[in-house]
Tab-separated table of C-alpha atoms and ligand atoms in Angstrom:
chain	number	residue	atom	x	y	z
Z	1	UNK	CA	0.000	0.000	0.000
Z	2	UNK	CA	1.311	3.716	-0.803
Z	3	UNK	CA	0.336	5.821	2.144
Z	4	UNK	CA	2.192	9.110	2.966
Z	5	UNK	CA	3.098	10.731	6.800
Z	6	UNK	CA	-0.925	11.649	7.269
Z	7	UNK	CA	-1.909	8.097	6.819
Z	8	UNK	CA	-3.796	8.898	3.302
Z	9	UNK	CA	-4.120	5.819	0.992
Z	10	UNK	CA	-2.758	6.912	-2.433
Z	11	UNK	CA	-4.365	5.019	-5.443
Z	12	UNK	CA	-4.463	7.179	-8.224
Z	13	UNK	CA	-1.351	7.649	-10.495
Z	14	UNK	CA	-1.306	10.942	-13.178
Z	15	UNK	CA	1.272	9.956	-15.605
Z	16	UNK	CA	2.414	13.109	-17.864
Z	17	UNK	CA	3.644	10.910	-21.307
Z	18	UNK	CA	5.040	14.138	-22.822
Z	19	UNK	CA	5.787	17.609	-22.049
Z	20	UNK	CA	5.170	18.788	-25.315
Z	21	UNK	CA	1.692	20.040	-26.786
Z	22	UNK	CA	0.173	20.833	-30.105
Z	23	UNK	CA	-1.388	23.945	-28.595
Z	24	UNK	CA	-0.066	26.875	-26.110
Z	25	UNK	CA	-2.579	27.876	-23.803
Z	26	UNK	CA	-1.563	31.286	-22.234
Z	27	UNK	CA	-2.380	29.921	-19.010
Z	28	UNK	CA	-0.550	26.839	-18.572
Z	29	UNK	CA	2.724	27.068	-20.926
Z	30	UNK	CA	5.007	30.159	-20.161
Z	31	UNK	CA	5.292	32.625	-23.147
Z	32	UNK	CA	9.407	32.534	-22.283
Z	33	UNK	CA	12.104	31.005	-21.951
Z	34	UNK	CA	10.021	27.446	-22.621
Z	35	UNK	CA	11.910	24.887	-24.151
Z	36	UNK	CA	10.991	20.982	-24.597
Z	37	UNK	CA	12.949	18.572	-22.663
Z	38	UNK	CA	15.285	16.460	-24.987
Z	39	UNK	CA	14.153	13.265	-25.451
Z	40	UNK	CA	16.830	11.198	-23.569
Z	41	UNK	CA	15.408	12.936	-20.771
Z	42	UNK	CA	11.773	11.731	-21.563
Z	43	UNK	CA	10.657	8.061	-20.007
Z	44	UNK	CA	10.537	5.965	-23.497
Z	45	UNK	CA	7.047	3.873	-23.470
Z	46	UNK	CA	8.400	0.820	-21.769
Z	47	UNK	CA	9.792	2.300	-18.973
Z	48	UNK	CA	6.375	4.301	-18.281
Z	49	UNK	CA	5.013	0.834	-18.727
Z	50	UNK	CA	7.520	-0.471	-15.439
Z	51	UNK	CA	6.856	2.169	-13.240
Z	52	UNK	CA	3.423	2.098	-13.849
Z	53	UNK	CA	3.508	-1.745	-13.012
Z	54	UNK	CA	5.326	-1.212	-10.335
Z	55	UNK	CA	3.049	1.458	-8.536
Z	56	UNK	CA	-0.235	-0.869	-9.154
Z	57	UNK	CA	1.895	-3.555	-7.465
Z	58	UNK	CA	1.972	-0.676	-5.025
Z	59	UNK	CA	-1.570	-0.349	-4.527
Z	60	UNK	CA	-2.238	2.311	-7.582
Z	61	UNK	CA	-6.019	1.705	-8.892
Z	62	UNK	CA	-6.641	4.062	-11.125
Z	63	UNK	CA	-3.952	5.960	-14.053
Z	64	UNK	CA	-4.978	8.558	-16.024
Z	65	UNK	CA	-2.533	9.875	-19.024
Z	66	UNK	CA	-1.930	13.275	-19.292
Z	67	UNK	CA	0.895	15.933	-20.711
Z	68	UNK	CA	1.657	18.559	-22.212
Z	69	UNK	CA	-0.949	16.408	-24.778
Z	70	UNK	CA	-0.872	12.738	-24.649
Z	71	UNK	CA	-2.006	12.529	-27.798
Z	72	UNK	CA	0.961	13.645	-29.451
Z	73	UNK	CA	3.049	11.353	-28.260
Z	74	UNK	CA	4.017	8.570	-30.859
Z	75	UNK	CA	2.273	4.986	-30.395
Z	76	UNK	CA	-0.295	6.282	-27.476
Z	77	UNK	CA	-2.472	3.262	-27.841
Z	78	UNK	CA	-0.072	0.842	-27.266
Z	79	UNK	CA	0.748	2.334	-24.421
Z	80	UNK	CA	-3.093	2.326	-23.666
Z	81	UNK	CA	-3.150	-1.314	-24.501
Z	82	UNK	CA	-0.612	-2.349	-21.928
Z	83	UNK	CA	-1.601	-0.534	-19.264
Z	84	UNK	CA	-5.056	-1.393	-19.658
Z	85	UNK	CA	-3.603	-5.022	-19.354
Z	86	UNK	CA	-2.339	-4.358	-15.808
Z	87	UNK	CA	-3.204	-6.672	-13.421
Z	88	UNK	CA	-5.469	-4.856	-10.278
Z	89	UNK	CA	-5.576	-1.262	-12.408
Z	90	UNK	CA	-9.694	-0.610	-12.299
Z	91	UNK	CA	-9.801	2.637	-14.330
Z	92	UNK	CA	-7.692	3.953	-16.829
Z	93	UNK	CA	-8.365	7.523	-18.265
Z	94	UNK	CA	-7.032	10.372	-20.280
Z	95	UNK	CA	-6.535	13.977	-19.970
Z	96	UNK	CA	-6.463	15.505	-23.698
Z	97	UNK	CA	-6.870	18.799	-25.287
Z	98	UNK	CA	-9.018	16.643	-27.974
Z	99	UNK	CA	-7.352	18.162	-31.153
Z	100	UNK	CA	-6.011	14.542	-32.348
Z	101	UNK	CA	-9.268	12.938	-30.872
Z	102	UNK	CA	-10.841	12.831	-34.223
Z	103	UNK	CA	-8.427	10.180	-35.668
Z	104	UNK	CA	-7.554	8.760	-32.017
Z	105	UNK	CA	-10.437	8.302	-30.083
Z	106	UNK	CA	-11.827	4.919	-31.701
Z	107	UNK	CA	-8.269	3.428	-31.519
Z	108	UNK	CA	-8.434	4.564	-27.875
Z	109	UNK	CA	-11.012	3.272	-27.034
Z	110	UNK	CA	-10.165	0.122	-28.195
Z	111	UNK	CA	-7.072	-0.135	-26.732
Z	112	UNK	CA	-8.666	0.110	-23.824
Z	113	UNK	CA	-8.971	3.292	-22.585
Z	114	UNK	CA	-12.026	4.247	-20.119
Z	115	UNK	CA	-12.240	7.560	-19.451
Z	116	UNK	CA	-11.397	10.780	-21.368
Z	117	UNK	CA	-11.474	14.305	-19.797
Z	118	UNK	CA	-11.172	16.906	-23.021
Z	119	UNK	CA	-10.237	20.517	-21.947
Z	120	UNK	CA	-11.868	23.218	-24.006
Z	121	UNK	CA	-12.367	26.690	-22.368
Z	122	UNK	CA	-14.488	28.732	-25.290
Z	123	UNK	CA	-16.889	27.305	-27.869
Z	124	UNK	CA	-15.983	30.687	-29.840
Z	125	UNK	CA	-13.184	30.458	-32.791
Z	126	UNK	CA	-11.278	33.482	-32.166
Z	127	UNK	CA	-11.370	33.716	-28.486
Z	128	UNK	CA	-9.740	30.018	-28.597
Z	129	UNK	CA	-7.351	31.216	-30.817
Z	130	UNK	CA	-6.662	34.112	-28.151
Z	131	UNK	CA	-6.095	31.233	-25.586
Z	132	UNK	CA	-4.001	28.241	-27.243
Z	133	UNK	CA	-2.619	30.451	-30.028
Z	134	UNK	CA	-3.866	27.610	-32.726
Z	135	UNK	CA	-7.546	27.340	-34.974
Z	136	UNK	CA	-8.142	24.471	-33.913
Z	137	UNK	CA	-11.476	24.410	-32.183
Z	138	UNK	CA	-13.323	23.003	-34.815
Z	139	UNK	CA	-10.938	19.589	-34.652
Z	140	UNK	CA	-11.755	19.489	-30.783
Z	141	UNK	CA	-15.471	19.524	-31.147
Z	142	UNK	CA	-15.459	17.090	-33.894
Z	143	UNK	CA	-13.175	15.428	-31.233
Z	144	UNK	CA	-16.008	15.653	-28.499
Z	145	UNK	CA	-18.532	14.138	-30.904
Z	146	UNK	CA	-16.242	11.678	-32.225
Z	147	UNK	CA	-14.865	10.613	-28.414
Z	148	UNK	CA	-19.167	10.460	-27.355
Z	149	UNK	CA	-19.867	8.168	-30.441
Z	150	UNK	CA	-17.118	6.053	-29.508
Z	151	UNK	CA	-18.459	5.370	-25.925
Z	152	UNK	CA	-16.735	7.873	-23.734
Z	153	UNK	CA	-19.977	8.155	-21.750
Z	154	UNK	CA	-19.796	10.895	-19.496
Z	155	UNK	CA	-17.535	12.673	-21.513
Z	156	UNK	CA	-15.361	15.136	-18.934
Z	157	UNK	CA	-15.170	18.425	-20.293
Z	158	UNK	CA	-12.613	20.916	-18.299
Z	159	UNK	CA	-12.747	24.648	-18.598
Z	160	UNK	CA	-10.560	26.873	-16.406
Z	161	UNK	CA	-12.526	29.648	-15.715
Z	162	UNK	CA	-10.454	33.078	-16.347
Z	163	UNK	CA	-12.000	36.122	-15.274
Z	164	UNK	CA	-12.353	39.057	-18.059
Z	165	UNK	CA	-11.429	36.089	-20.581
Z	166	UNK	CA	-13.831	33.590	-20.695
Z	167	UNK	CA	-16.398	33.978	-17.530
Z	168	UNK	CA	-18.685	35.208	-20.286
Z	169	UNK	CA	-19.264	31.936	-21.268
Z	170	UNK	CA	-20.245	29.642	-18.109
Z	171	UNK	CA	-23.779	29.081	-19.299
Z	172	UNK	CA	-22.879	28.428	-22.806
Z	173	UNK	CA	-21.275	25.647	-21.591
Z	174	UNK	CA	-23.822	25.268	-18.949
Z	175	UNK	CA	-26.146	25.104	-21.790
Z	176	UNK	CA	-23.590	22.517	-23.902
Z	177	UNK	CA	-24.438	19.995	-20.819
Z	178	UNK	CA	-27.684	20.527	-21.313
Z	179	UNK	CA	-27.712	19.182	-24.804
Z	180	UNK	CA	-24.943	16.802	-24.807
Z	181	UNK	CA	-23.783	13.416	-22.397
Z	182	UNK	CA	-21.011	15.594	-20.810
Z	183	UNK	CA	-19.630	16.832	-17.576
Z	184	UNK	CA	-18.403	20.376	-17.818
Z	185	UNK	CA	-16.440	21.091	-15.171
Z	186	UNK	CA	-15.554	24.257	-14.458
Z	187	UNK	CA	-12.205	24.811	-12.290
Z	188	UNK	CA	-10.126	27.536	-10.808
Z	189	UNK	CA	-6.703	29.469	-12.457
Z	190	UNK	CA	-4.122	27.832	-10.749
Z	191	UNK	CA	-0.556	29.521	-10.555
Z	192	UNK	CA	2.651	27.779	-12.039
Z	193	UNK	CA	5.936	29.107	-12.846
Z	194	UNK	CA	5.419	31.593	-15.745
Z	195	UNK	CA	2.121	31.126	-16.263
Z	196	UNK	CA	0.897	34.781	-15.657
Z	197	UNK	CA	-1.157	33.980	-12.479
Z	198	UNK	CA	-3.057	37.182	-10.998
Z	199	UNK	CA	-5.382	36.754	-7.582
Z	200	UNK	CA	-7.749	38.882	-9.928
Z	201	UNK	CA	-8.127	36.775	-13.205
Z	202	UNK	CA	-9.671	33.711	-10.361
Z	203	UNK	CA	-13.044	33.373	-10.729
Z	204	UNK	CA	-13.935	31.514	-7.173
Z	205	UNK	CA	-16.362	28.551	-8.013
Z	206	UNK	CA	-18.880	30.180	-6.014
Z	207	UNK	CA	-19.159	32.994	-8.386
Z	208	UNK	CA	-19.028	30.556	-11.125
Z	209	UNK	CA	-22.509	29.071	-9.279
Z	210	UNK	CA	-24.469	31.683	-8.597
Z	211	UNK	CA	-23.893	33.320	-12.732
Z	212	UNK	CA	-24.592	29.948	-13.860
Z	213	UNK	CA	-28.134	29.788	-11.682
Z	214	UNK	CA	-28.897	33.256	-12.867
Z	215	UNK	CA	-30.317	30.907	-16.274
Z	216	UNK	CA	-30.040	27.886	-15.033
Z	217	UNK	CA	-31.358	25.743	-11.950
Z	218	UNK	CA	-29.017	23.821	-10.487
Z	219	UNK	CA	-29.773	20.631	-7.766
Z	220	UNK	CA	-26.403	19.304	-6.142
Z	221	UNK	CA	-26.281	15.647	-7.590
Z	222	UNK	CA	-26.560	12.388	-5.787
Z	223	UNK	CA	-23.833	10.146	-5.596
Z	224	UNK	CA	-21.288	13.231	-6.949
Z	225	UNK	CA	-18.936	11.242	-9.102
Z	226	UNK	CA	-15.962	12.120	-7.299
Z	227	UNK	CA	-13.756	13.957	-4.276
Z	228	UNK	CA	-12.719	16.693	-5.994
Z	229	UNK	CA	-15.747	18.184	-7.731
Z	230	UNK	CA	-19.003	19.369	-6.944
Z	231	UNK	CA	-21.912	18.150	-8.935
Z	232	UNK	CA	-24.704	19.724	-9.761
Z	233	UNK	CA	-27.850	18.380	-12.159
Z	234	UNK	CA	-29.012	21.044	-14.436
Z	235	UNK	CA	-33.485	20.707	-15.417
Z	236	UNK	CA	-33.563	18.176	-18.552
Z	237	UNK	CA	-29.820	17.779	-19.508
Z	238	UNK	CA	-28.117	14.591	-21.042
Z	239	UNK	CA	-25.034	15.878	-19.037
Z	240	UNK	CA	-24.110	17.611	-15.625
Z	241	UNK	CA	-21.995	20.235	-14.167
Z	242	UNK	CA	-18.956	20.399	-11.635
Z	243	UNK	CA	-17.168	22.908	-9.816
Z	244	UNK	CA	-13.393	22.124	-8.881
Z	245	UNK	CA	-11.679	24.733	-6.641
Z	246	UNK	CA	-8.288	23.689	-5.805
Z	247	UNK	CA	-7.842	27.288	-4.231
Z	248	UNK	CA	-11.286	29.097	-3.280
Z	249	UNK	CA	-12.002	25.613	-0.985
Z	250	UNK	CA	-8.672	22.865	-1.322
Z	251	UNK	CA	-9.637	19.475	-0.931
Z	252	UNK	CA	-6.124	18.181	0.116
Z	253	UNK	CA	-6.901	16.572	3.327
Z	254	UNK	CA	-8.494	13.503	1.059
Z	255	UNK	CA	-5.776	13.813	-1.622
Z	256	UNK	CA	-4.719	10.306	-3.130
Z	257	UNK	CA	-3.061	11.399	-6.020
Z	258	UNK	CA	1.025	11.348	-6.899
Z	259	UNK	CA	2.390	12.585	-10.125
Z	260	UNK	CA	4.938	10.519	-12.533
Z	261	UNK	CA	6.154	13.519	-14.959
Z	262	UNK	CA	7.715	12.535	-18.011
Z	263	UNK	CA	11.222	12.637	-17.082
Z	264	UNK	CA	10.836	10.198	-14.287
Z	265	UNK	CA	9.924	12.162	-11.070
Z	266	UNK	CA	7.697	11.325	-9.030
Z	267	UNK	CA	5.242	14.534	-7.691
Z	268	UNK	CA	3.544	14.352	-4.546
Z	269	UNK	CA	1.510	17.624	-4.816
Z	270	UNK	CA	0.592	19.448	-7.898
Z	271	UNK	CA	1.215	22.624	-6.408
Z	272	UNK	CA	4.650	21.888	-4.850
Z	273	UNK	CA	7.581	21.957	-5.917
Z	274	UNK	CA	9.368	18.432	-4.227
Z	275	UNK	CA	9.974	15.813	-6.203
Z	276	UNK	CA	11.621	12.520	-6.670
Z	277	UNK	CA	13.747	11.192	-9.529
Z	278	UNK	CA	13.265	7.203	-10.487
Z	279	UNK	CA	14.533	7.858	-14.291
Z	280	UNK	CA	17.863	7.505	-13.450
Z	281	UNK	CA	18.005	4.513	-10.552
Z	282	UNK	CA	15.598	2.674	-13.354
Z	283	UNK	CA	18.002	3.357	-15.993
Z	284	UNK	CA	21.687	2.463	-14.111
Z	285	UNK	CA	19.982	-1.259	-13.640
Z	286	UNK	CA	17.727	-0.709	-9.594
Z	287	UNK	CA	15.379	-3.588	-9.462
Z	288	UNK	CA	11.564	-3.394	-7.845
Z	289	UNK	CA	12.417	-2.631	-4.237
Z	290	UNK	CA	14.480	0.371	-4.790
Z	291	UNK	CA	12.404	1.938	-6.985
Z	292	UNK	CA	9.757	1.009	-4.454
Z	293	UNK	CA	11.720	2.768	-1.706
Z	294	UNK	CA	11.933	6.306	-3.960
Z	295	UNK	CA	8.303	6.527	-4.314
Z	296	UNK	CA	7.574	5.520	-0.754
Z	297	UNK	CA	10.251	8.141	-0.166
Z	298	UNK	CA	8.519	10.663	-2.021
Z	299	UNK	CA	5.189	10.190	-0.500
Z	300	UNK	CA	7.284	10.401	2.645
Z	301	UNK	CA	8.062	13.895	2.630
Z	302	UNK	CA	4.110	14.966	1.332
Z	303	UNK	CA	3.019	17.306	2.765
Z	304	UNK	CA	-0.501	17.646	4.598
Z	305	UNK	CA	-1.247	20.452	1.944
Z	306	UNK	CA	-0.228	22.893	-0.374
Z	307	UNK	CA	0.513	26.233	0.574
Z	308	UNK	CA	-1.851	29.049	1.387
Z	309	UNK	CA	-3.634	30.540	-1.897
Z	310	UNK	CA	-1.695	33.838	-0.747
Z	311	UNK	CA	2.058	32.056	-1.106
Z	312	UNK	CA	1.478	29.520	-4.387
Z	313	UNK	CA	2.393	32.285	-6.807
Z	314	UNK	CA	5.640	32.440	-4.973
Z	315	UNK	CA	6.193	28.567	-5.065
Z	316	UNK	CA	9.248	27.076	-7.412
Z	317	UNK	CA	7.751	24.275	-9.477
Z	318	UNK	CA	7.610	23.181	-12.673
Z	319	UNK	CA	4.970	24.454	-15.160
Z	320	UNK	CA	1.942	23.359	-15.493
Z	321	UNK	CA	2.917	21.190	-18.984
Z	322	UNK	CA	5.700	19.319	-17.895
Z	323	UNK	CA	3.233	18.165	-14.685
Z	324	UNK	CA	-0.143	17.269	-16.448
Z	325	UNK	CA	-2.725	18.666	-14.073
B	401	SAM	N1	-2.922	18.826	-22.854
B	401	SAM	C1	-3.912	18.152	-22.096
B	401	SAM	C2	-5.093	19.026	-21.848
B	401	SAM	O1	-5.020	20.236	-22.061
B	401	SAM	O2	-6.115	18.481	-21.412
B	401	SAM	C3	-3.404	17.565	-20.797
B	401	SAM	C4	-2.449	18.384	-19.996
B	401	SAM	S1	-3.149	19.848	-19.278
B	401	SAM	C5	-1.766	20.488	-18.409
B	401	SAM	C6	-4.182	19.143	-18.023
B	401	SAM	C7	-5.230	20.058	-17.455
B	401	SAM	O3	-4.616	21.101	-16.736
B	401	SAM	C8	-6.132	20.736	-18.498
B	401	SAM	O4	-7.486	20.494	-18.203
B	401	SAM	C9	-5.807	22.188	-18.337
B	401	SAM	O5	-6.910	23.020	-18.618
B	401	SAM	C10	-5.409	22.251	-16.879
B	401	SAM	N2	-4.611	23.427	-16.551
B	401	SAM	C11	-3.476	23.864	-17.146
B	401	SAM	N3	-3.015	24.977	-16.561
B	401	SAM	C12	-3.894	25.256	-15.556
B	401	SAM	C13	-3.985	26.294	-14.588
B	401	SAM	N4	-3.086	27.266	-14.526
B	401	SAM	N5	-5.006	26.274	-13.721
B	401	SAM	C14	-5.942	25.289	-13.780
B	401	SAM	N6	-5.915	24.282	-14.654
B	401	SAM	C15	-4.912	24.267	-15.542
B	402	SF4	FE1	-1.163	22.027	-23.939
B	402	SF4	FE2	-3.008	21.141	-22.273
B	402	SF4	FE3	-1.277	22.996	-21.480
B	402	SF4	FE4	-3.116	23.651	-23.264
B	402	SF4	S1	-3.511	22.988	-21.149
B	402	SF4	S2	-0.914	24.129	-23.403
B	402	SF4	S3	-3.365	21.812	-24.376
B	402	SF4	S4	-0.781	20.947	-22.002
């Protein structure tokens, strides 16, 4: 079992598979001094595959793949295929921007992928060009449609809600749950290293709540479908909402989540900046206890929570697309 100094039960890996991305979102990748980490430096498929076997030996239940965009990294679904194929892993799910998901998400699904989270924070063609610096929202919501027709049933759909950007647009996609299968869930700007983070562009999920039930009536939903979000049913919708507020109202003291980034380290918190390195023990020859030892190590020295909303600007930590959310 991986527990950490609190006594928390960790079963849910994030595994970042690449630190590059087909788009540039101006809140997640910094607009300087970004540079993509050589490949040497990036886990090749088979080791992901090992450390991922290991840490489901380790009690891990559910992976989810994320990046920069998983999707752009070459031979995804076999990767997909073999983790799926781990013995004792119950859910296996993606994070993707959903650009590629149009030629992928069949072949995903296949492979055996579960779940797929798509994050898309306009449904208007300039403003998303404003945001990721690429056209390409048309391929993401043929992505959406094609991910829904392949059986990705609830779809996740993530918008980070950036005030003065796109807070104009919560019940448009209040209003795209309505009519589609999907969970849109709404979260809160967090800050990374060079990322542009201002206390003023957060829009707490509150205020995300109460303009969303100026149109739209809103009944907190049985059974919410996880720890981190807050459901909410919306009158005659084939989908749902969710609020996630990692800053407005953290949810750490449940937290079972620890981080593989792509060059090997293992994360304990998100928003911290510690971090421990199995790339290179795996690659000079360390068998299955030692490598066991470095992640126990690393949930070791978690800590309870992350810092006070007031100090995480100030925090040294890798941006937001070499962690993966
Ligand atoms: N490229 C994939 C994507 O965009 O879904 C996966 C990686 S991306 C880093 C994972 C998630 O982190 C996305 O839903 C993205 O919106 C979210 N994210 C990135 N920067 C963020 C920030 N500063 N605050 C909150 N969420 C952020
Ligand atoms: Fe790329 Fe995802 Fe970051 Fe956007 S949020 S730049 S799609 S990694």
């Amino acid at each position: 079992m991986l527990t950490d100094g609190f006594g928390r039960r960790h079963t849910y890996l994030r595994i970042a598979v690449t630190d590059r991305c087909n788009l540039r979102c101006v809140y997640c990748m910094p607009a300087v001094d970004f540079r993509w980490r050589p490949r040497p430096e990036i886990l090749s498929l088979e080791e992901i595959v090992r450390i991922a076997g290991l840490m489901v030996g380790l009690g891990i239940e559910k992976v989810r793949l994320t990046g920069g965009e998983p999707t752009v990294r070459d031979n995804i679904e076999w990767l997909v295929a073999k983790l799926a194929r781990l013995p004792g892993l119950k859910t296996l799910g993606m994070t993707t921007n959903g650009a590629r998901l149009r030629e992928k998400a069949h072949a995903l699904r296949a492979a055996g992928l579960q779940a797929l989270n798509v994050s898309l924070d306009t449904l208007r063609p300039n403003r998303f060009i404003e945001i990721t610096k690429r056209d390409r929202l048309a391929d993401v919501l043929a992505g959406i449609d094609t991910a829904i027709d392949a059986g990705f049933r609830p779809l996740k759909i993530n918008v980070v809600v950036l005030k003065g950007v796109n807070d104009d647009e919560l019940c448009d996609f209040a209003q795209l749950a309505r009519a589609k299968p999907v969970n849109v869930r709404f979260i809160e700007f967090m800050p990374f290293t060079g990322n542009g983070w201002q206390r003023e562009r957060v829009v707490p999920w509150s205020t995300a709540k109460s303009i969303i039930e100026e149109h739209h009536a809103l009944t907190p939903r049985a059974n919410g479908s996880s720890d981190v979000a807050r459901d909410f049913d919306l009158p005659d919708a084939a989908g749902w909402i969710s609020f996630i507020s990692p800053l407005t109202a953290q949810f750490c003291g449940g937290c079972n989540r620890v981080r593989l980034t792509a060059d090997g380290a293992i994360k304990s918190c998100l928003l911290r900046g510690a971090e421990v390195s199995l790339r290179d023990a795996l690659r000079a020859g360390a068998g299955e206890d030692t490598l066991a030892e470095l992640v126990r190590s690393a949930l070791a020295g978690k800590d309870f929570a992350h810092p006070p909303e007031c100090d995480l600007a100030e925090v040294e930590n890798r941006c937001m697309t070499a962690i993966g959310g």
